[in-house]
């Protein structure tokens, strides 16, 4: 695979994780629902292959930041629902904080908020 | 598959559920038709198969998954080739069985530490070098010398010793019924402490018991305790009757203390008594073999130097010289077997190599038939590494059945060895255990990998050529294939050549040994011990007793000559100092033998000068001795020694006869100096063995002896008849064993090499069918074709033989210490081996040669 694709994946891993955790903050959700929620809440800026969500979901599940169980959706379809665990909640708080710092630092450097050339 | 938290079906379900939900949404929100919506959902998802595969990989150890698949595939593929599997199992089984057996013996003899406390600190302290003749009088030490070492040494923490001169069956145990002959070992009171051996039951000797004349106390060995006292712990604390006197049993030694097996192999020790270190025991001269425990930090060299100083200090008080020589105990016990084990290990390594080469060859042939299959797999995306791994798995699976067979053979082999091995120390500790198992697995794995390497590499290389084309045969690959197989066969022949040469040298040695002039006649001679268990008081009664016994035996039917001796051939013996009158140094130290009249004739010894003992030689007469050639030549070279007087051990003896020297210890050791004394004149003997020679069969002689002695003294325990020839045979049995083993390996190697050649030539003939068909059609004669095939065979064999001979010549030197009567460059052997090899290979090439000449041209030329 090309390095561009590799970078894309690396970036995606970090951001996807926090996006998934954030989405689940609002309650349990299945894979398709998570994909939709991410697209919606970012005004379709962040778009990802729905399938690519699943490696991230498996990783998060193995780290015990989310837990999963089969359930029934609104239109009576079987779906696997993911829930944020306590540890996952802590992780979300931590990563959100990291993102905050990153964004502030980048803004300062790039002069995005008032002042600077 | 185990170890997954979710299975594939579960993930599949989840993916399907996702797609359904997404499709629902698209139908709802964007009004697509159901089918369209599903397509769109699929597209949005990405590559479903990819994701499923990724999931599959993420929840497994892929290497294990591959391994299991490979093993299953190997089983399926091998099932089609059952003949190969049987053959491989057989030869791998034999190879591994031999290898593991040799390993177990090497482990027991050379690698495993002795069963004592911190055995690496134990050293044997002998007097002078312990030579091959095991002349005990000169390597043992006097009591005073031990005491000095013990008290003054700073390099030893303690020094103990054991008495070397207790002989088999010298003591009797009174039980119910007839008295039983048992064997005693006498040790210094601190002996067990030096070794670090604790009694299994009871205690060790106390101070009182260790004094001269103290209360008699004995320790039973584990074997004796089980055998005679039925492992009853109540015997400890009670008294048993030994030599008609009570002795208190103070303990039982642990099973791990197998003194006999370690230090006096072939003998059995029944009980242990203390040997007091006192002025009285010091009078006996050199009696003790010493074992010392080095102090922490002390080296053997330092200890030896210090011992020499201490020996010099005590010299004025001792009768004999003491030149301390130190050797690690383990070295002393099994060091002399290093050459044998070295040779055996080398031989077994060669055998395994031949097995590998042979199987590798077969697998190469097999690989030729699987070219298409491999090519397809490569085309479907198998990497080269994957293919190689699969082929290697297959070859390991192939060797696994053979490994199991080999393991079983090793167990049988080691058991058989323990039965056979007399005179080899530690043999009862030879067992197939965890270490051996680990070794087996390692060897088997290596074998499998090695023999799979060639076919695997070849096939995986081929796979990336154009082999899918019908009927195509990459010419260059085919030729290289043939030359590789040819090289393999050449190496097989070379290996077989080396083994044959080794076996040949040993065979010749053994034959030479059988021819050797012993100096006496062991055939038709039977021996049995006849000293009664009751002592004679006074000793004169003994003389009369034996005289009468001999008289009656001489009159018995079937016996031509009888005699008595105190020491049998191949048994250890004492040596005394012989000095010419007026000298102060020992001229020679001959073996001492106390015999009756008629012994010389009974044993078949040749009297060169003078006369045998007779009734003139009574206690009241001059002390007379018969000497052998070696003594005569040493003391009076060129003159007749008859009538001369010598000083032996402080007494003057007149020489009345000279006999031809005999190889007393074993056929492969040169005869030593000997002196004979008459039983009437000296009382310094313990055992009395009858030697009886007759004309009939052994059974006749034995029954004649038995009936005569039963009439003579019904209380005499007359058991354990032995043929003298058997004693001699037993002394060379380790040599015979090695020879048989190596010959077996050599034959095995020869068979494999022949099969290898047969295989290669057969294959070559079948490959060249078209060419042969053409030649026949053009008028070639059968004999010419056969000659060409045989020529090819001979070329391979000659090449291999040449390499093998050179290698064998170089390696034979390592075997030199094991040979007898032949040099390491023995011409006969090195001439016979190539002849044998070439004959075998010609035989192997014969069938393919005939097949070549019988090819039907029309069949051969038909396009397939």
Short mmCIF file of C-alpha atoms in Angstrom, two decimals, chain A residues 38-109:
data_model
loop_
_atom_site.label_atom_id
_atom_site.label_comp_id
_atom_site.label_asym_id
_atom_site.label_seq_id
_atom_site.Cartn_x
_atom_site.Cartn_y
_atom_site.Cartn_z
CA UNK A 38 -20.52 10.88 12.85
CA UNK A 39 -21.45 12.07 9.40
CA UNK A 40 -24.39 14.07 10.66
CA UNK A 41 -22.76 15.72 13.61
CA UNK A 42 -19.82 16.84 11.50
CA UNK A 43 -22.07 18.17 8.78
CA UNK A 44 -20.77 15.55 6.42
CA UNK A 45 -17.21 16.85 6.65
CA UNK A 46 -15.93 13.66 8.20
CA UNK A 47 -16.93 10.79 5.98
CA UNK A 48 -15.61 7.32 6.39
CA UNK A 49 -16.25 3.94 4.74
CA UNK A 50 -18.76 2.34 7.01
CA UNK A 51 -16.72 -0.83 6.89
CA UNK A 52 -13.63 0.89 8.23
CA UNK A 53 -15.51 1.54 11.41
CA UNK A 54 -15.41 -2.07 12.34
CA UNK A 55 -11.67 -2.54 12.91
CA UNK A 56 -11.88 0.49 15.20
CA UNK A 57 -14.89 -0.92 17.01
CA UNK A 58 -13.06 -4.25 17.46
CA UNK A 59 -10.02 -2.48 18.81
CA UNK A 60 -12.03 -0.42 21.24
CA UNK A 61 -13.91 -3.52 22.33
CA UNK A 62 -10.68 -5.44 22.97
CA UNK A 63 -9.44 -2.52 25.08
CA UNK A 64 -12.65 -2.72 27.05
CA UNK A 65 -13.51 0.94 26.41
CA UNK A 66 -16.80 -0.16 24.87
CA UNK A 67 -18.90 -3.23 25.41
CA UNK A 68 -21.29 -4.87 22.97
CA UNK A 69 -24.50 -6.85 23.02
CA UNK A 70 -27.04 -7.92 20.44
CA UNK A 71 -30.32 -6.08 20.54
CA UNK A 72 -33.29 -5.03 18.42
CA UNK A 73 -33.41 -1.73 16.56
CA UNK A 74 -36.38 0.60 16.04
CA UNK A 75 -37.59 -1.09 12.89
CA UNK A 76 -37.28 -4.52 14.48
CA UNK A 77 -33.98 -5.38 12.95
CA UNK A 78 -31.31 -7.31 14.85
CA UNK A 79 -28.26 -5.16 15.51
CA UNK A 80 -25.16 -5.28 17.71
CA UNK A 81 -25.28 -2.37 20.15
CA UNK A 82 -22.19 -0.78 21.64
CA UNK A 83 -22.06 0.94 25.00
CA UNK A 84 -19.44 3.17 26.55
CA UNK A 85 -17.85 1.65 29.66
CA UNK A 86 -16.64 3.53 32.66
CA UNK A 87 -13.05 3.16 31.55
CA UNK A 88 -14.10 4.26 28.10
CA UNK A 89 -15.65 7.37 29.57
CA UNK A 90 -12.39 8.25 31.25
CA UNK A 91 -10.52 7.60 28.02
CA UNK A 92 -12.90 9.87 26.15
CA UNK A 93 -12.32 12.66 28.64
CA UNK A 94 -8.60 12.21 28.31
CA UNK A 95 -8.57 12.22 24.51
CA UNK A 96 -10.93 15.14 24.28
CA UNK A 97 -8.57 17.08 26.46
CA UNK A 98 -5.66 16.08 24.17
CA UNK A 99 -7.57 17.24 21.10
CA UNK A 100 -8.32 20.52 22.82
CA UNK A 101 -4.64 21.12 23.45
CA UNK A 102 -3.74 20.16 19.91
CA UNK A 103 -6.32 22.48 18.41
CA UNK A 104 -5.24 25.41 20.59
CA UNK A 105 -1.61 24.86 19.78
CA UNK A 106 -2.26 24.62 16.05
CA UNK A 107 -4.43 27.73 16.17
CA UNK A 108 -1.67 29.66 17.86
CA UNK A 109 0.94 28.55 15.37
#
